[in-house]
Amino acid sequence: MCPQPIIQFRRVSKVYHKGGADIHPLDEITLTIQEGDFVALMGPSGSGKTTLLNLLGGLDTPTSGEVIVCGQDLAALSSHERARWRCDHVAYVFQAYNLLPVLTAYQNVELPLTLMPLSRRQRREHALKALEIVGLADRVHHRPDELSGGQEQRVAIARALASDPDLLLADEPTGDLDAHSAQEIMSLLIALNRDYRKTIILVTHDPKVAHAAHRELHLEKGVLSRDVDVKNQRM
Amino acid sequence: MRLLLLNLLRKPLRTLLTVFGVGVALFLFCFLEIVLAAFNAGVDMSDASRLVVQHKESIIFELPMAYRSLIEQTEGVAGVTTASWFGGLSQEPLANGEKREEFFAQFATDIERYLALYPEIEVPADQLRDLLSDQMGCLLGGKIAERLNKKVGDRLVLRSTIWTQKNSSTIWEFNVRALYTTGSPTFDETMMLIHEKRFDEARQFGRGSVGLYILSIADPERSAEISAAIDARFANSPYETRTMTEKAFNLQFVGMIGNFQFLLRSIGSAVVLTMLLVSANTMMMSARERTREMGILKAIGFTDGHVFLLLIGEALAISLLGALAGVGLAWLLANALHYNPKPDFFPIFYLPGRSMLAAVGLAALTGLLSGVVPATAGMRLSATEALRSV
Ligand SMILES: Nc1ncnc2c1ncn2[C@@H]1O[C@H](COP(=O)(O)OP(=O)(O)O)[C@@H](O)[C@H]1O
Ligand SMILES: [Mg+2]
């Protein structure tokens, strides 16, 4: 359980210097997200979605403003402390190539658990449970190159689940998948949010995918252009 | 830890080749060390408490036998013996009627005094008794006896390239009365000692002279002072002397082949260095290919330190495996199986412990150097950058 709200952005900006010119992927974003929410982050390519997600997970730090996640001001932490914090609180699912190719599905899922104070048996229980939830109990010993793209994403979600994070960050997790596999992943994410109360931030291009969420945030040129409460609309 | 292992196994062929590369390089390094150690064998077996007296001009000139008692009287000298180079070749009949001539070192000396000066040489007491009571007898090193296939009681025939007997024959016969061993791997076990008295009486010319005097001193600190005293004693005589430490004496011979050694060392070092660089490059490449994986690890919560250790651990593991293979093989060949490509040329063929340490150190250094660049890069790499590079 985290202090509420789970996410708070206060006038967050990110500036990159590239070849003399400044790029502003994020410009004074202020934003609040409640625990248990399912947020779809939308916007054209280059609008700053990935940058925002990386700030949320502490992979990156803002140029100015405050990023408070689970009550922790991430800018106040060192890179080492952020890594520790990350392993306790957030989990990532990327568009593709999420897994380490040398490890089996099971080993990939178990990997973040090795950073936690868990016994071997506990790690095993958590990892197998997570693989069961994503429906891959029978693919435990397969390596990524022996799995389909959809199965790989499910392993990535299992890995995200295994460490029991407060926050799940997914960057276009269905972007590389066919419609059927994408549908499976979405069902899985919806179930995780509904049955396990995981807070999910999902980056996507696809309005249909976004409709699964409770809330749609639209980014344009580093600014929040629209904030739609889908759940309330539906009701 | 397991990830490290699995990463090594990811491209087994490449890992194997890299390990092989490091292994070959270090095997070459060890082999070079063995050869250089073989050249330096005389130097390594010398002792600071022994001095050698030779003719001032050259080792090929002889000194009078009468010098012995004079040297013995010099203050600080504990014991003296003589040594004259016999220059013989073994005469083993071959099946086709020809003879197999093998070269090895033989000295005519006062054996009892010689053994007193060289405690490294170990002779069984009963054999020693037989040896001293037979003027035709000889003492053989264990290794040369094995090579010549001789045992105690056998007859040994040599053809001297220097000395003729009074009957004008260059063929000399000896009885193998004793074999010696040594506790030290750096001490020559291929020498032969014969009785000086019989040698002197039987030879046609050169009677009453010896090649060298070897002496021991009680206090090695005083070697310079005692050497000077001996040389001063014989100054302005028809046979002036040059006295030096045993080490300096043996270094003269190494010096003769010093340029060759230098060449060998240069070529060898270049080869070894090149192979290590190639291996290092491979290790760096394999780390660079995995930028994205580093990003994933960091996203999962691995710290920069973890990533650093992972990469440097891989490089170290590969290098040390290579070291194990290369040094192990060299050790097996030289020290365990006693392989020697030219036993008559290298009386000692042996990989010294410090060379093994140096080889392992070299491997660790290669691992660290080739690991530290990608490991530092991997550590500094921002996760966001890494994840962008799909
Ligand atoms: N490390 C970086 N260095 C320079 N520019 C970057 C970097 N990361 C992102 N950008 C720029 O920031 C902008 C937003 O990128 P991003 O957040 O990846 O957008 P999106 O995920 O919405 O496509 C882009 O113009 C991109 O080129
Ligand atoms: Mg993006």
PDB file of N, CA and C in Angstrom, chain A residues 50-51 54 59-60 79-80 83-84 86-87 92 94 96-103 107 110-112 114-115 159, chain B residues 2-3 6-7 9-10 292-306 382-385 387-388 390:
ATOM      1  N   THR A  50       6.958   8.051 -23.760  1.00  0.00           N
ATOM      2  CA  THR A  50       7.983   7.198 -23.156  1.00  0.00           C
ATOM      3  C   THR A  50       8.756   7.966 -22.095  1.00  0.00           C
ATOM      4  N   THR A  51       9.029   9.220 -22.387  1.00  0.00           N
ATOM      5  CA  THR A  51       9.763  10.046 -21.434  1.00  0.00           C
ATOM      6  C   THR A  51       8.994  10.137 -20.120  1.00  0.00           C
ATOM      7  N   ASN A  54       9.228   6.862 -18.243  1.00  0.00           N
ATOM      8  CA  ASN A  54      10.542   6.644 -17.636  1.00  0.00           C
ATOM      9  C   ASN A  54      10.726   7.484 -16.376  1.00  0.00           C
ATOM     10  N   LEU A  59      13.549   5.659 -14.063  1.00  0.00           N
ATOM     11  CA  LEU A  59      14.664   5.348 -14.966  1.00  0.00           C
ATOM     12  C   LEU A  59      15.336   6.643 -15.394  1.00  0.00           C
ATOM     13  N   ASP A  60      14.620   7.730 -15.252  1.00  0.00           N
ATOM     14  CA  ASP A  60      15.104   9.023 -15.694  1.00  0.00           C
ATOM     15  C   ASP A  60      14.663  10.055 -14.658  1.00  0.00           C
ATOM     16  N   SER A  79      21.017   7.289  -8.135  1.00  0.00           N
ATOM     17  CA  SER A  79      20.723   6.279  -9.146  1.00  0.00           C
ATOM     18  C   SER A  79      20.619   4.893  -8.500  1.00  0.00           C
ATOM     19  N   HIS A  80      21.501   4.646  -7.539  1.00  0.00           N
ATOM     20  CA  HIS A  80      21.498   3.368  -6.843  1.00  0.00           C
ATOM     21  C   HIS A  80      20.202   3.194  -6.034  1.00  0.00           C
ATOM     22  N   ALA A  83      17.292   2.481  -8.239  1.00  0.00           N
ATOM     23  CA  ALA A  83      17.241   1.090  -8.691  1.00  0.00           C
ATOM     24  C   ALA A  83      16.581   0.217  -7.626  1.00  0.00           C
ATOM     25  N   ARG A  84      16.978   0.430  -6.385  1.00  0.00           N
ATOM     26  CA  ARG A  84      16.385  -0.336  -5.269  1.00  0.00           C
ATOM     27  C   ARG A  84      14.885  -0.054  -5.159  1.00  0.00           C
ATOM     28  N   ARG A  86      12.923   1.017  -7.423  1.00  0.00           N
ATOM     29  CA  ARG A  86      12.230   0.500  -8.599  1.00  0.00           C
ATOM     30  C   ARG A  86      11.892  -0.970  -8.388  1.00  0.00           C
ATOM     31  N   CYS A  87      12.870  -1.703  -7.856  1.00  0.00           N
ATOM     32  CA  CYS A  87      12.645  -3.130  -7.728  1.00  0.00           C
ATOM     33  C   CYS A  87      11.544  -3.419  -6.704  1.00  0.00           C
ATOM     34  N   TYR A  92       8.075  -2.943 -15.354  1.00  0.00           N
ATOM     35  CA  TYR A  92       7.944  -2.474 -16.731  1.00  0.00           C
ATOM     36  C   TYR A  92       7.547  -3.599 -17.672  1.00  0.00           C
ATOM     37  N   PHE A  94       7.770  -3.609 -21.886  1.00  0.00           N
ATOM     38  CA  PHE A  94       8.065  -2.783 -23.062  1.00  0.00           C
ATOM     39  C   PHE A  94       7.383  -3.338 -24.293  1.00  0.00           C
ATOM     40  N   ALA A  96       8.737  -4.594 -27.011  1.00  0.00           N
ATOM     41  CA  ALA A  96       9.285  -5.869 -27.486  1.00  0.00           C
ATOM     42  C   ALA A  96      10.642  -6.103 -26.863  1.00  0.00           C
ATOM     43  N   TYR A  97      11.155  -7.270 -27.054  1.00  0.00           N
ATOM     44  CA  TYR A  97      12.473  -7.647 -26.530  1.00  0.00           C
ATOM     45  C   TYR A  97      12.587  -7.328 -25.042  1.00  0.00           C
ATOM     46  N   ASN A  98      11.607  -7.785 -24.302  1.00  0.00           N
ATOM     47  CA  ASN A  98      11.572  -7.552 -22.867  1.00  0.00           C
ATOM     48  C   ASN A  98      12.436  -8.518 -22.093  1.00  0.00           C
ATOM     49  N   LEU A  99      12.682  -9.677 -22.715  1.00  0.00           N
ATOM     50  CA  LEU A  99      13.243 -10.787 -21.944  1.00  0.00           C
ATOM     51  C   LEU A  99      14.721 -10.956 -22.242  1.00  0.00           C
ATOM     52  N   LEU A 100      15.423 -11.560 -21.299  1.00  0.00           N
ATOM     53  CA  LEU A 100      16.816 -11.902 -21.545  1.00  0.00           C
ATOM     54  C   LEU A 100      16.839 -13.218 -22.318  1.00  0.00           C
ATOM     55  N   PRO A 101      17.449 -13.201 -23.488  1.00  0.00           N
ATOM     56  CA  PRO A 101      17.361 -14.373 -24.366  1.00  0.00           C
ATOM     57  C   PRO A 101      18.002 -15.633 -23.798  1.00  0.00           C
ATOM     58  N   VAL A 102      18.936 -15.470 -22.865  1.00  0.00           N
ATOM     59  CA  VAL A 102      19.610 -16.679 -22.370  1.00  0.00           C
ATOM     60  C   VAL A 102      18.825 -17.395 -21.289  1.00  0.00           C
ATOM     61  N   LEU A 103      17.812 -16.729 -20.753  1.00  0.00           N
ATOM     62  CA  LEU A 103      17.092 -17.332 -19.643  1.00  0.00           C
ATOM     63  C   LEU A 103      15.772 -17.943 -20.113  1.00  0.00           C
ATOM     64  N   GLN A 107      13.082 -18.473 -15.529  1.00  0.00           N
ATOM     65  CA  GLN A 107      14.231 -17.727 -15.017  1.00  0.00           C
ATOM     66  C   GLN A 107      14.057 -16.220 -15.213  1.00  0.00           C
ATOM     67  N   GLU A 110      11.768 -15.047 -12.566  1.00  0.00           N
ATOM     68  CA  GLU A 110      12.380 -15.123 -11.244  1.00  0.00           C
ATOM     69  C   GLU A 110      13.440 -14.030 -11.033  1.00  0.00           C
ATOM     70  N   LEU A 111      13.985 -13.525 -12.153  1.00  0.00           N
ATOM     71  CA  LEU A 111      15.146 -12.624 -12.066  1.00  0.00           C
ATOM     72  C   LEU A 111      14.970 -11.438 -11.102  1.00  0.00           C
ATOM     73  N   PRO A 112      13.875 -10.662 -11.228  1.00  0.00           N
ATOM     74  CA  PRO A 112      13.760  -9.530 -10.292  1.00  0.00           C
ATOM     75  C   PRO A 112      13.593  -9.991  -8.849  1.00  0.00           C
ATOM     76  N   THR A 114      15.261 -12.252  -7.421  1.00  0.00           N
ATOM     77  CA  THR A 114      16.566 -12.519  -6.802  1.00  0.00           C
ATOM     78  C   THR A 114      17.110 -11.275  -6.109  1.00  0.00           C
ATOM     79  N   LEU A 115      16.542 -10.106  -6.453  1.00  0.00           N
ATOM     80  CA  LEU A 115      16.998  -8.877  -5.808  1.00  0.00           C
ATOM     81  C   LEU A 115      16.287  -8.641  -4.490  1.00  0.00           C
ATOM     82  N   ARG A 159       6.594 -11.494 -15.259  1.00  0.00           N
ATOM     83  CA  ARG A 159       7.750 -10.973 -14.528  1.00  0.00           C
ATOM     84  C   ARG A 159       7.367  -9.726 -13.744  1.00  0.00           C
TER      85      ARG A 159
ATOM     86  N   ARG B   2      24.098 -16.957 -11.865  1.00  0.00           N
ATOM     87  CA  ARG B   2      23.683 -17.899 -12.892  1.00  0.00           C
ATOM     88  C   ARG B   2      23.576 -17.189 -14.235  1.00  0.00           C
ATOM     89  N   LEU B   3      23.153 -15.923 -14.161  1.00  0.00           N
ATOM     90  CA  LEU B   3      23.032 -15.143 -15.390  1.00  0.00           C
ATOM     91  C   LEU B   3      24.389 -15.038 -16.069  1.00  0.00           C
ATOM     92  N   LEU B   6      25.138 -18.271 -17.739  1.00  0.00           N
ATOM     93  CA  LEU B   6      24.318 -18.493 -18.932  1.00  0.00           C
ATOM     94  C   LEU B   6      24.742 -17.571 -20.060  1.00  0.00           C
ATOM     95  N   ASN B   7      25.182 -16.353 -19.700  1.00  0.00           N
ATOM     96  CA  ASN B   7      25.663 -15.451 -20.735  1.00  0.00           C
ATOM     97  C   ASN B   7      26.881 -16.036 -21.426  1.00  0.00           C
ATOM     98  N   LEU B   9      27.395 -19.101 -21.840  1.00  0.00           N
ATOM     99  CA  LEU B   9      26.973 -20.241 -22.653  1.00  0.00           C
ATOM    100  C   LEU B   9      26.108 -19.818 -23.826  1.00  0.00           C
ATOM    101  N   ARG B  10      25.764 -18.527 -23.866  1.00  0.00           N
ATOM    102  CA  ARG B  10      24.856 -18.071 -24.912  1.00  0.00           C
ATOM    103  C   ARG B  10      25.424 -18.351 -26.297  1.00  0.00           C
ATOM    104  N   ARG B 292      20.810  -3.425 -24.900  1.00  0.00           N
ATOM    105  CA  ARG B 292      19.407  -3.443 -24.511  1.00  0.00           C
ATOM    106  C   ARG B 292      19.185  -4.298 -23.264  1.00  0.00           C
ATOM    107  N   GLU B 293      19.907  -5.425 -23.210  1.00  0.00           N
ATOM    108  CA  GLU B 293      19.730  -6.285 -22.042  1.00  0.00           C
ATOM    109  C   GLU B 293      20.136  -5.571 -20.761  1.00  0.00           C
ATOM    110  N   MET B 294      21.179  -4.738 -20.883  1.00  0.00           N
ATOM    111  CA  MET B 294      21.584  -3.966 -19.712  1.00  0.00           C
ATOM    112  C   MET B 294      20.444  -3.052 -19.292  1.00  0.00           C
ATOM    113  N   GLY B 295      19.774  -2.459 -20.296  1.00  0.00           N
ATOM    114  CA  GLY B 295      18.641  -1.581 -20.011  1.00  0.00           C
ATOM    115  C   GLY B 295      17.533  -2.334 -19.296  1.00  0.00           C
ATOM    116  N   ILE B 296      17.236  -3.534 -19.772  1.00  0.00           N
ATOM    117  CA  ILE B 296      16.181  -4.338 -19.138  1.00  0.00           C
ATOM    118  C   ILE B 296      16.547  -4.626 -17.688  1.00  0.00           C
ATOM    119  N   LEU B 297      17.797  -5.041 -17.489  1.00  0.00           N
ATOM    120  CA  LEU B 297      18.227  -5.342 -16.119  1.00  0.00           C
ATOM    121  C   LEU B 297      18.019  -4.132 -15.213  1.00  0.00           C
ATOM    122  N   LYS B 298      18.374  -2.968 -15.746  1.00  0.00           N
ATOM    123  CA  LYS B 298      18.234  -1.768 -14.916  1.00  0.00           C
ATOM    124  C   LYS B 298      16.760  -1.454 -14.671  1.00  0.00           C
ATOM    125  N   ALA B 299      15.935  -1.677 -15.690  1.00  0.00           N
ATOM    126  CA  ALA B 299      14.508  -1.410 -15.517  1.00  0.00           C
ATOM    127  C   ALA B 299      13.912  -2.340 -14.469  1.00  0.00           C
ATOM    128  N   ILE B 300      14.434  -3.547 -14.371  1.00  0.00           N
ATOM    129  CA  ILE B 300      13.924  -4.511 -13.400  1.00  0.00           C
ATOM    130  C   ILE B 300      14.355  -4.150 -11.988  1.00  0.00           C
ATOM    131  N   GLY B 301      15.410  -3.337 -11.871  1.00  0.00           N
ATOM    132  CA  GLY B 301      15.832  -2.944 -10.535  1.00  0.00           C
ATOM    133  C   GLY B 301      17.268  -3.313 -10.222  1.00  0.00           C
ATOM    134  N   PHE B 302      18.001  -3.813 -11.232  1.00  0.00           N
ATOM    135  CA  PHE B 302      19.422  -4.062 -11.021  1.00  0.00           C
ATOM    136  C   PHE B 302      20.137  -2.721 -10.937  1.00  0.00           C
ATOM    137  N   THR B 303      21.079  -2.611 -10.006  1.00  0.00           N
ATOM    138  CA  THR B 303      21.792  -1.338  -9.878  1.00  0.00           C
ATOM    139  C   THR B 303      22.936  -1.286 -10.886  1.00  0.00           C
ATOM    140  N   ASP B 304      23.500  -0.089 -11.024  1.00  0.00           N
ATOM    141  CA  ASP B 304      24.649   0.081 -11.919  1.00  0.00           C
ATOM    142  C   ASP B 304      25.778  -0.843 -11.493  1.00  0.00           C
ATOM    143  N   GLY B 305      25.926  -1.005 -10.192  1.00  0.00           N
ATOM    144  CA  GLY B 305      26.980  -1.878  -9.663  1.00  0.00           C
ATOM    145  C   GLY B 305      26.788  -3.322 -10.083  1.00  0.00           C
ATOM    146  N   HIS B 306      25.545  -3.787 -10.047  1.00  0.00           N
ATOM    147  CA  HIS B 306      25.250  -5.144 -10.497  1.00  0.00           C
ATOM    148  C   HIS B 306      25.710  -5.354 -11.935  1.00  0.00           C
ATOM    149  N   SER B 382      22.609   5.035 -19.434  1.00  0.00           N
ATOM    150  CA  SER B 382      21.311   5.316 -18.833  1.00  0.00           C
ATOM    151  C   SER B 382      20.330   4.304 -19.384  1.00  0.00           C
ATOM    152  N   ALA B 383      19.446   3.852 -18.519  1.00  0.00           N
ATOM    153  CA  ALA B 383      18.506   2.816 -18.910  1.00  0.00           C
ATOM    154  C   ALA B 383      17.650   3.282 -20.082  1.00  0.00           C
ATOM    155  N   THR B 384      17.330   4.569 -20.081  1.00  0.00           N
ATOM    156  CA  THR B 384      16.459   5.064 -21.153  1.00  0.00           C
ATOM    157  C   THR B 384      17.145   4.952 -22.507  1.00  0.00           C
ATOM    158  N   GLU B 385      18.444   5.285 -22.534  1.00  0.00           N
ATOM    159  CA  GLU B 385      19.202   5.162 -23.782  1.00  0.00           C
ATOM    160  C   GLU B 385      19.243   3.708 -24.232  1.00  0.00           C
ATOM    161  N   LEU B 387      17.304   1.286 -23.617  1.00  0.00           N
ATOM    162  CA  LEU B 387      16.032   0.706 -24.047  1.00  0.00           C
ATOM    163  C   LEU B 387      15.595   1.241 -25.397  1.00  0.00           C
ATOM    164  N   ARG B 388      16.112   2.408 -25.752  1.00  0.00           N
ATOM    165  CA  ARG B 388      15.801   2.960 -27.056  1.00  0.00           C
ATOM    166  C   ARG B 388      16.438   2.149 -28.182  1.00  0.00           C
ATOM    167  N   VAL B 390      16.823  -0.683 -29.886  1.00  0.00           N
ATOM    168  CA  VAL B 390      16.244  -2.016 -30.091  1.00  0.00           C
ATOM    169  C   VAL B 390      17.037  -2.725 -31.174  1.00  0.00           C
TER     170      VAL B 390
END
